[in-house]
Short mmCIF file of C-alpha atoms and ligand atoms in Angstrom, two decimals:
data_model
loop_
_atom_site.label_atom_id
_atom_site.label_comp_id
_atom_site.label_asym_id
_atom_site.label_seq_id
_atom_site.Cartn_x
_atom_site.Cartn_y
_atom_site.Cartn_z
CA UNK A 667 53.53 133.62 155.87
CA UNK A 668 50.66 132.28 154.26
CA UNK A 669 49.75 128.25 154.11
CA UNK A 670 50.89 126.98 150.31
CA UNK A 671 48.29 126.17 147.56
CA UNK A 672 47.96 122.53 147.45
CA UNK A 673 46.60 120.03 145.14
CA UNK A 674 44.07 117.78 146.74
CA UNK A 675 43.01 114.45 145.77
CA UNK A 676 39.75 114.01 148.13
CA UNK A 677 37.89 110.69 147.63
CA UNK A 678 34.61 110.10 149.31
CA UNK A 679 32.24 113.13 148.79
CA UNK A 680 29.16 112.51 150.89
CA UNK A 681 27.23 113.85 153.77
CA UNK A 682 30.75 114.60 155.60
CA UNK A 683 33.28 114.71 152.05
CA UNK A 684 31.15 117.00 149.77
CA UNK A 685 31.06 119.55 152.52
CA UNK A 686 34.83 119.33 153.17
CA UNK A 687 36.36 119.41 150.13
CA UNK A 688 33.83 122.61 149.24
CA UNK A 689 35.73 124.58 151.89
CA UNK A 690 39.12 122.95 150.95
CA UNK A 691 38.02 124.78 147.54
CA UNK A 692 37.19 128.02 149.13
CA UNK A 693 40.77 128.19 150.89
CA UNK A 694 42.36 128.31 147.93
CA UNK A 695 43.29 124.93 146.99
CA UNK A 696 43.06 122.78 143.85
CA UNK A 697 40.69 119.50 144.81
CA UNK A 698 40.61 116.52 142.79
CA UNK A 699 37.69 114.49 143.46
CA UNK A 700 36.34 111.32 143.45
CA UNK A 701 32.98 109.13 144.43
CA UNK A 702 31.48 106.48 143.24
CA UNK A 703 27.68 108.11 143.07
CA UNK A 704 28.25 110.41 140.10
CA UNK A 705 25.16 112.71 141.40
CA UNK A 706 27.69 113.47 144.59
CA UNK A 707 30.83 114.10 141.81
CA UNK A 708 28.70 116.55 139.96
CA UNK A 709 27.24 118.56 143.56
CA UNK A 710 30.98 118.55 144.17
CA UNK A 711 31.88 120.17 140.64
CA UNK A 712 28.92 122.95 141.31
CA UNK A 713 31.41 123.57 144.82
CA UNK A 714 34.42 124.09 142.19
CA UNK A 715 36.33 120.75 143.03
CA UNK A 716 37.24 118.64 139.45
CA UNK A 717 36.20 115.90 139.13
CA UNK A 718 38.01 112.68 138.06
CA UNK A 719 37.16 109.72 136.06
CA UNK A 720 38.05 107.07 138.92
CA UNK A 721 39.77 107.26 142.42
CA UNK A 722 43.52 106.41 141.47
CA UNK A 723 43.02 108.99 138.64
CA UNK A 724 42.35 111.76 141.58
CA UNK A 725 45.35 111.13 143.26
CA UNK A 726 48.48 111.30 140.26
CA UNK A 727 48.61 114.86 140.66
CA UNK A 728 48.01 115.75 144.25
CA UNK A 729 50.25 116.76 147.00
CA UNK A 730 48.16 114.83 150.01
CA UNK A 731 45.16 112.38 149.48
CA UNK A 732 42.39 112.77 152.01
CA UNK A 733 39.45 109.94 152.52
CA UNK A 734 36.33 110.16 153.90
CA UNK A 735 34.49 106.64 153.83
CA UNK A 736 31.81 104.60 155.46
CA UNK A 737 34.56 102.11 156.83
CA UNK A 738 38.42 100.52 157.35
CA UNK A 739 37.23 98.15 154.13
CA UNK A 740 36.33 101.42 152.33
CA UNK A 741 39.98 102.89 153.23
CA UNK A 742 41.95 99.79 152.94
CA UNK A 743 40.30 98.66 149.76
CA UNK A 744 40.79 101.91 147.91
CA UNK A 745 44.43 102.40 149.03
CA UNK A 746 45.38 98.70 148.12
CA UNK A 747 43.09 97.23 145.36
CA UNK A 748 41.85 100.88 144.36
CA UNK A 749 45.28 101.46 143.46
CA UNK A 750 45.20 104.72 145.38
CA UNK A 751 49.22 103.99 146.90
CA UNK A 752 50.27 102.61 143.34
CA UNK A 753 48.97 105.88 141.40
CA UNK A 754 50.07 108.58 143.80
CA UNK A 755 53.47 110.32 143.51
CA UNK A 756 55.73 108.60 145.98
CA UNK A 757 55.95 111.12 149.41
CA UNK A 758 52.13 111.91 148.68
CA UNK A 759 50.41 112.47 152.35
CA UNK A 760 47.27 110.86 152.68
CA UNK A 761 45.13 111.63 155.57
CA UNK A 762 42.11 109.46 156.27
CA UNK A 763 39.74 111.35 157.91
CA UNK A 764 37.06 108.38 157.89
CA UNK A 765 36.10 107.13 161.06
CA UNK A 766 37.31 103.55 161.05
CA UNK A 767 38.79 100.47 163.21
CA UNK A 768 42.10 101.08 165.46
CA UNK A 769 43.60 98.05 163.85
CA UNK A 770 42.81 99.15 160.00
CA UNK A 771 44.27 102.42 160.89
CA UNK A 772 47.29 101.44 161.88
CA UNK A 773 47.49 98.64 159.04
CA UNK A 774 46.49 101.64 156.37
CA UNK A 775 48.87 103.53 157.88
CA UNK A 776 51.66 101.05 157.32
CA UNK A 777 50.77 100.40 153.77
CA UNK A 778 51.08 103.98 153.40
CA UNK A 779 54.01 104.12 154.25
CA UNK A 780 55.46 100.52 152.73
CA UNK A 781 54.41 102.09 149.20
CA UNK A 782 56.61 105.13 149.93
CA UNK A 783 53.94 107.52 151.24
CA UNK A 784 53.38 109.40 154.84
CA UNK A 785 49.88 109.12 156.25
CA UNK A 786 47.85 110.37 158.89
CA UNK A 787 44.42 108.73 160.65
CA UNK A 788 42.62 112.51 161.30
CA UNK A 789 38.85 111.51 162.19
CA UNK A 790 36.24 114.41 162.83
CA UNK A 791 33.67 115.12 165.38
CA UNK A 792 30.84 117.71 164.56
CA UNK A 793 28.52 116.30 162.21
CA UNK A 794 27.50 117.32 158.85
CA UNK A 795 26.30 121.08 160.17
CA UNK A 796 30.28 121.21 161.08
CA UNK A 797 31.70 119.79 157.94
CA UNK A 798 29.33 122.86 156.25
CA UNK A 799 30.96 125.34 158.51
CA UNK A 800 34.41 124.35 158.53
CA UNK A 801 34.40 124.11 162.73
CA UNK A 802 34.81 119.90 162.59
CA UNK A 803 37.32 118.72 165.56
CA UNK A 804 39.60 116.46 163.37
CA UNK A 805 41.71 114.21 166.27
CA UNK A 806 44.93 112.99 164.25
CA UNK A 807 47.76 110.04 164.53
CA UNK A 808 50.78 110.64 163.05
CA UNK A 809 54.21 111.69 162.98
CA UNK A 810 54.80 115.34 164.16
CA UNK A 811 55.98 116.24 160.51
CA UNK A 812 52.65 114.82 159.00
CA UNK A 813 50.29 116.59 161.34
CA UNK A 814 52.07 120.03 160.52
CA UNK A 815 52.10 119.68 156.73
CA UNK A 816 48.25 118.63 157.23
CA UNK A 817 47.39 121.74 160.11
CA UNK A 818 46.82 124.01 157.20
CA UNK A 819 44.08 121.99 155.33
CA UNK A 820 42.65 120.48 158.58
CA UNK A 821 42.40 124.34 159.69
CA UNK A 822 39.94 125.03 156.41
CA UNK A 823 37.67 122.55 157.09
CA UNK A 824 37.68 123.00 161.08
CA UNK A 825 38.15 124.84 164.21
CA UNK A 826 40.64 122.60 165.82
CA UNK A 827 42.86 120.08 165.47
CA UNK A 828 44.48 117.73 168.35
CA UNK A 829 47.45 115.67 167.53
CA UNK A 830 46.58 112.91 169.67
CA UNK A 831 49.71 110.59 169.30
CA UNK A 832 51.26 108.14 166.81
CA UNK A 833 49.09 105.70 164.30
CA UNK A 834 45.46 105.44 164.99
CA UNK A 835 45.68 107.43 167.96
CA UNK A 836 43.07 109.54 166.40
CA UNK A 837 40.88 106.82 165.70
CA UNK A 838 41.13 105.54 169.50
CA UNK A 839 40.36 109.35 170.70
CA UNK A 840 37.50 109.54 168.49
CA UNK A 841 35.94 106.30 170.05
CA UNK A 842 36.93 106.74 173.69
CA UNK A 843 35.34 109.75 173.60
CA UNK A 844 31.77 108.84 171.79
CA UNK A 845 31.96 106.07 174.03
CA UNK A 846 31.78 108.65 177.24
CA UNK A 847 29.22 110.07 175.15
CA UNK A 848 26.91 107.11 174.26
CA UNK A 849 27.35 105.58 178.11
CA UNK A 850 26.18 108.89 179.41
CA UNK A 851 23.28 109.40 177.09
CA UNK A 852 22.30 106.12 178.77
CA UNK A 853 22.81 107.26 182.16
CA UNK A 854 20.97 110.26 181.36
CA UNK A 855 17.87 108.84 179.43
CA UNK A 856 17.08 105.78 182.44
CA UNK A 857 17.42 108.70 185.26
CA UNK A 858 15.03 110.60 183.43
CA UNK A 859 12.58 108.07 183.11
CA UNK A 860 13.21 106.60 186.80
CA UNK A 861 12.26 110.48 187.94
CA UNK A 862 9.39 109.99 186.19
CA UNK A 863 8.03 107.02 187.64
CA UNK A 864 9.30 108.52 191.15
CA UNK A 865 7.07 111.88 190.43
CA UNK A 866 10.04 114.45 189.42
CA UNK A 867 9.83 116.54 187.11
CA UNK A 868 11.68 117.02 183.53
CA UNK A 869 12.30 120.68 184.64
CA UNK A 870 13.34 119.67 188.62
CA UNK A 871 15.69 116.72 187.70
CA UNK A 872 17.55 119.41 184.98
CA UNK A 873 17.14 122.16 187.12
CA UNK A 874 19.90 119.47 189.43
CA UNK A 875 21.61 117.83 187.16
CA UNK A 876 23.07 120.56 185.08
CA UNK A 877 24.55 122.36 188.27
CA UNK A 878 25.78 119.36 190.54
CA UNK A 879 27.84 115.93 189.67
CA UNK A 880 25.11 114.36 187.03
CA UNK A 881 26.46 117.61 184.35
CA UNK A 882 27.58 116.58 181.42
CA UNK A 883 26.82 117.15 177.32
CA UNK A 884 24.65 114.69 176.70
CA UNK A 885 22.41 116.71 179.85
CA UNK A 886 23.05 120.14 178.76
CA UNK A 887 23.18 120.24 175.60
CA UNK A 888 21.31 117.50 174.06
CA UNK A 889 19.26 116.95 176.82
CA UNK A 890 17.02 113.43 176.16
CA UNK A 891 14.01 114.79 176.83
CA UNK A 892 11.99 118.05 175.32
CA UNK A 893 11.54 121.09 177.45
CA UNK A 894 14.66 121.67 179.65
CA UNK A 895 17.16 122.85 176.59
CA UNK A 896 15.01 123.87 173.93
CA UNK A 897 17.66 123.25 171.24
CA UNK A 898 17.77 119.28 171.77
CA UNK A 899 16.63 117.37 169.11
CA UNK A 900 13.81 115.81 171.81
CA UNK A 901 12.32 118.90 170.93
CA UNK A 902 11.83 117.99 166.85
CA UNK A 903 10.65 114.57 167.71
CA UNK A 904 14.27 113.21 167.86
CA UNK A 905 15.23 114.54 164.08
CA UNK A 906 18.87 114.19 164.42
CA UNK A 907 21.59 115.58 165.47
CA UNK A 908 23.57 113.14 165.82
CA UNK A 909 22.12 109.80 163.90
CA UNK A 910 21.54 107.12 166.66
CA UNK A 911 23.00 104.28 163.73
CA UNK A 912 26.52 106.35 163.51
CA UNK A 913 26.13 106.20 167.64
CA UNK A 914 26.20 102.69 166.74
CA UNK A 915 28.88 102.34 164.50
CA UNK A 916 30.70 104.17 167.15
CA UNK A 917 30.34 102.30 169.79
CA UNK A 918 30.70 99.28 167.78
CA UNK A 919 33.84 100.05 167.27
CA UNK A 920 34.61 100.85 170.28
CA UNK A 921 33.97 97.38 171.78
CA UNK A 922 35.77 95.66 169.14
CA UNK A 923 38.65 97.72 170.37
CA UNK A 924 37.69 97.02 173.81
CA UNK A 925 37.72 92.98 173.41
CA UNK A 926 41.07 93.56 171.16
CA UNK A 927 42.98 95.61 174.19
CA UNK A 928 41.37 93.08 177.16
CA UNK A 929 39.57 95.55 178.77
CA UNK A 930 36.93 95.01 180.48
CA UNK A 931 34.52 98.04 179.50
CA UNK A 932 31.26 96.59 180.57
CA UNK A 933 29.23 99.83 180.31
CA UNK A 934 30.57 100.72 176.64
CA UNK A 935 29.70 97.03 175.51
CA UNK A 936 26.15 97.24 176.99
CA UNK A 937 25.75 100.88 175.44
CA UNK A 938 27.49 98.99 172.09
CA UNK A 939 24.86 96.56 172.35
CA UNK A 940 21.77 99.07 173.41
CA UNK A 941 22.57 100.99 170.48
CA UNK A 942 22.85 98.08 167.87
CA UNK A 943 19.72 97.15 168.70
CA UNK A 944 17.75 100.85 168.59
CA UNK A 945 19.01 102.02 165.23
CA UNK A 946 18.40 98.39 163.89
CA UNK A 947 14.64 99.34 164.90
CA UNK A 948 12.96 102.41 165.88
CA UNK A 949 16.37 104.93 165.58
CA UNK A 950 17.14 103.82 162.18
CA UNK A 951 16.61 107.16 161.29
CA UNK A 952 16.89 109.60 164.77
CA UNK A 953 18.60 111.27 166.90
CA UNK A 954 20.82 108.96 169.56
CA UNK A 955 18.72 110.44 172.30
CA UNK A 956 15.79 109.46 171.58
CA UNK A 957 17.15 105.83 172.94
CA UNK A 958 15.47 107.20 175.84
CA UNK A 959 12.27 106.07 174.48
CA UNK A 960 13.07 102.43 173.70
CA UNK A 961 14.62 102.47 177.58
CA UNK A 962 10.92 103.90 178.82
CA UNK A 963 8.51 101.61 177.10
CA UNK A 964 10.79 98.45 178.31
CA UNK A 965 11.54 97.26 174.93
CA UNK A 966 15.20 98.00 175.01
CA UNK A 967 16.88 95.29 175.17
CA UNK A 968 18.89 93.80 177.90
CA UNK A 969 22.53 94.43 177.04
CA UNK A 970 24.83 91.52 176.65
CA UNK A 971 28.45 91.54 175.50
CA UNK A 972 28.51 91.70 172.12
CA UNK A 973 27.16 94.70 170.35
CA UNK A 974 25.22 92.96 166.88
CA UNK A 975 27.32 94.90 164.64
CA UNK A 976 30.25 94.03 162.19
CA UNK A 977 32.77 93.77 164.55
CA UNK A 978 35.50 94.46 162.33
CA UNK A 979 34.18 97.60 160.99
CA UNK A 980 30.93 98.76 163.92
CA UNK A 981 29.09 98.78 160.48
CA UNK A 982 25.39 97.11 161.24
CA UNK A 983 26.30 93.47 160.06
P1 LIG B 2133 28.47 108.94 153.40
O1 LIG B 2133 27.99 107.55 153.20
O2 LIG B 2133 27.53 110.07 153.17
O3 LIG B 2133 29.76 109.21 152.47
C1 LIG B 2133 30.71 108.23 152.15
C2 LIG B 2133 30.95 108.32 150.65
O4 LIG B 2133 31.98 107.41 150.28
C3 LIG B 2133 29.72 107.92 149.82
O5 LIG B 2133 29.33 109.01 149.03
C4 LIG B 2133 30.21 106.73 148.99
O6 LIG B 2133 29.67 106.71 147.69
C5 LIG B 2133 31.70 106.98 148.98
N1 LIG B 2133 32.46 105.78 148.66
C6 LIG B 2133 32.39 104.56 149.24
N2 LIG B 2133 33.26 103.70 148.66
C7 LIG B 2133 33.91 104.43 147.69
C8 LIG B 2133 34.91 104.12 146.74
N3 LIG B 2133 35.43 102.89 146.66
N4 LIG B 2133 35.33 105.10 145.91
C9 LIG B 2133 34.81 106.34 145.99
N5 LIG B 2133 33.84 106.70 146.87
C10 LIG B 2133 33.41 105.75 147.70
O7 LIG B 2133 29.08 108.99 154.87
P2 LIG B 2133 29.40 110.31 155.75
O8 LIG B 2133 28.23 110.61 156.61
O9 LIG B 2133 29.96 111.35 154.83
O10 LIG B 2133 30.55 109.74 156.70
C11 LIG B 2133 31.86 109.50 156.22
C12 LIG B 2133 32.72 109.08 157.38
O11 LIG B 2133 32.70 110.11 158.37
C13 LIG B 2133 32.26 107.80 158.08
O12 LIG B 2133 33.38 107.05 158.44
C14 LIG B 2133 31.51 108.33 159.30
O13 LIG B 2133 31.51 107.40 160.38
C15 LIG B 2133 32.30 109.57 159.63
N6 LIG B 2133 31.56 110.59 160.36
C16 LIG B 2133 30.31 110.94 159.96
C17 LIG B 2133 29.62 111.92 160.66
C18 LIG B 2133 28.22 112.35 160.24
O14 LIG B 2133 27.57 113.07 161.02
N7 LIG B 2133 27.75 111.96 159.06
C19 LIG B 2133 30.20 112.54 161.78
C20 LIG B 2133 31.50 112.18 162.14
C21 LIG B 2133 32.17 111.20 161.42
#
């Protein structure tokens, strides 16, 4: 049977958004869209979406709502005081795809669904090369309902979709697992450099690594240091990839869940607070491997508890 022809209010249409709603377009569905740069609203007409004259306008006709903003004050802003919930018909899905706090999640969720809508957190891993290519990982929270009426439209703007649990669980997948992934960069970047003070090798530490218990992604794939996989952005002098200040945000958020739950994740609050720090500097505008720099010249700094970042939002205060 094939997947209805929706009408798609899609607000947000940046780096991540433009991309998205293009290949919500080239499934077959009507997009209604929405930013506030009106050079991004007229890319996004050239992509065949329609563009509207203000956010709530977007949203009267369409079927679900999807958002894809900087942060939770973005989200909660637009659905509340951007009379996004007043405007849209009442039943109207929204799906925020942003990547935002646990906490706003769960209260944008509930607003949702106090206004008469159903809603869905859905964040994305796979950068802006897989918002182009439709294979994003969108990670959702939601009722079981909600994630199937969404499976079609996540499935033309990605390869896979997990329903990870109820609201926000998507948003606490998405951080638990950049927070493996920023911790291990670290792990990865100061064995590197201790090898090199002890004599190894780039090549004989990877040669190691990548077949025993030190494996992981942030080794093999994006290895820290050029040479070993010639893909890794070490290899472009750190061009990202994977932006060291979104590492940040990340993380950020990731410790403000952290404090909020009582756990005690000293190694994602130092990475939180290692990262803050490099894309405040010398990553504002690289790769999140090339951290491994700032750890070999000594001026990283020594990680405290408290990453230097909104802590509401992991947006750079
Ligand atoms: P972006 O800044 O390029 O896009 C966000 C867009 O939202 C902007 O164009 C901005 O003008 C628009 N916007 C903000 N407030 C608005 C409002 N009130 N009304 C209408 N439009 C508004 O950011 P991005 O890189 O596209 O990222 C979007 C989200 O996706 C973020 O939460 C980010 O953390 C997440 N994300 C990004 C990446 C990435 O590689 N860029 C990867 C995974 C997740």
């Amino acid at each position: 049977m094939n997947d209805p022809i929706r009408t798609i209010g899609f607000i947000g249409l940046g780096h991540m958004g433009g991309p998205m709603a293009a290949n919500l377009v080239k499934a077959g569905h009507r997009v209604i869209g929405f930013d506030l740069v009106p050079e991004l609203l007229a890319t996004a007409t050239g992509t065949g979406v329609e563009a509207a004259g203000s956010a709530a306008a977007a949203v009267t006709a369409a079927d679900v709502v999807i958002t894809m903003l900087p942060a939770g004050r973005h989200v909660l802003g637009l659905y509340r005081d951007g009379g996004l919930l007043a405007a849209a018909r009442p039943g109207t899905l929204f799906v925020d795809c942003s990547t935002i706090d646990v906490a706003d999640a769960r209260t944008a969720h509930d607003a949702a669904v106090a206004a008469g809508m159903r809603a869905l957190d859905a964040p994305v891993s796979g950068g802006v090369p897989g918002a182009e290519a439709a294979t994003l990982t969108f990670m959702a929270g939601g009722a079981h309902t909600e994630f199937a009426e969404a499976e079609p439209l996540l499935a033309a703007m990605g390869r896979k979709a997990v329903h990870c649990g109820g609201a926000g669980a998507g948003q606490a997948a998405k951080i638990c697992n950049n927070m493996i992934l920023g911790v291990s960069m670290i792990a990865v970047s100061e064995a590197f450099v201790l090898g090199e003070r002890l004599g190894l090798s780039h090549q004989a530490l990877y040669d190691v690594a990548s077949t025993a218990s030190g494996q992981c992604w942030a080794l093999t794939v994006n290895c820290p240091v050029p040479g070993p996989v010639p893909t890794s952005p070490a290899n472009r002098d750190y061009a990202p990839g994977f932006a060291a200040p979104l590492m940040a945000k990340d993380l950020g958020l990731a410790a403000n869940a952290a404090r909020t739950a009582h756990v005690p994740a000293h190694l994602g609050l130092a990475a939180a607070r290692l990262y803050a720090d490099y894309a405040a500097g010398a990553g504002a505008e690289q790769d999140f491997s090339g951290i491994v720099r700032t750890l070999r010249d000594g001026t990283a700094t020594a990680p405290g508890c408290e990453p230097a970042s909104d802590p509401k939002d992991g947006t750079p205060a």
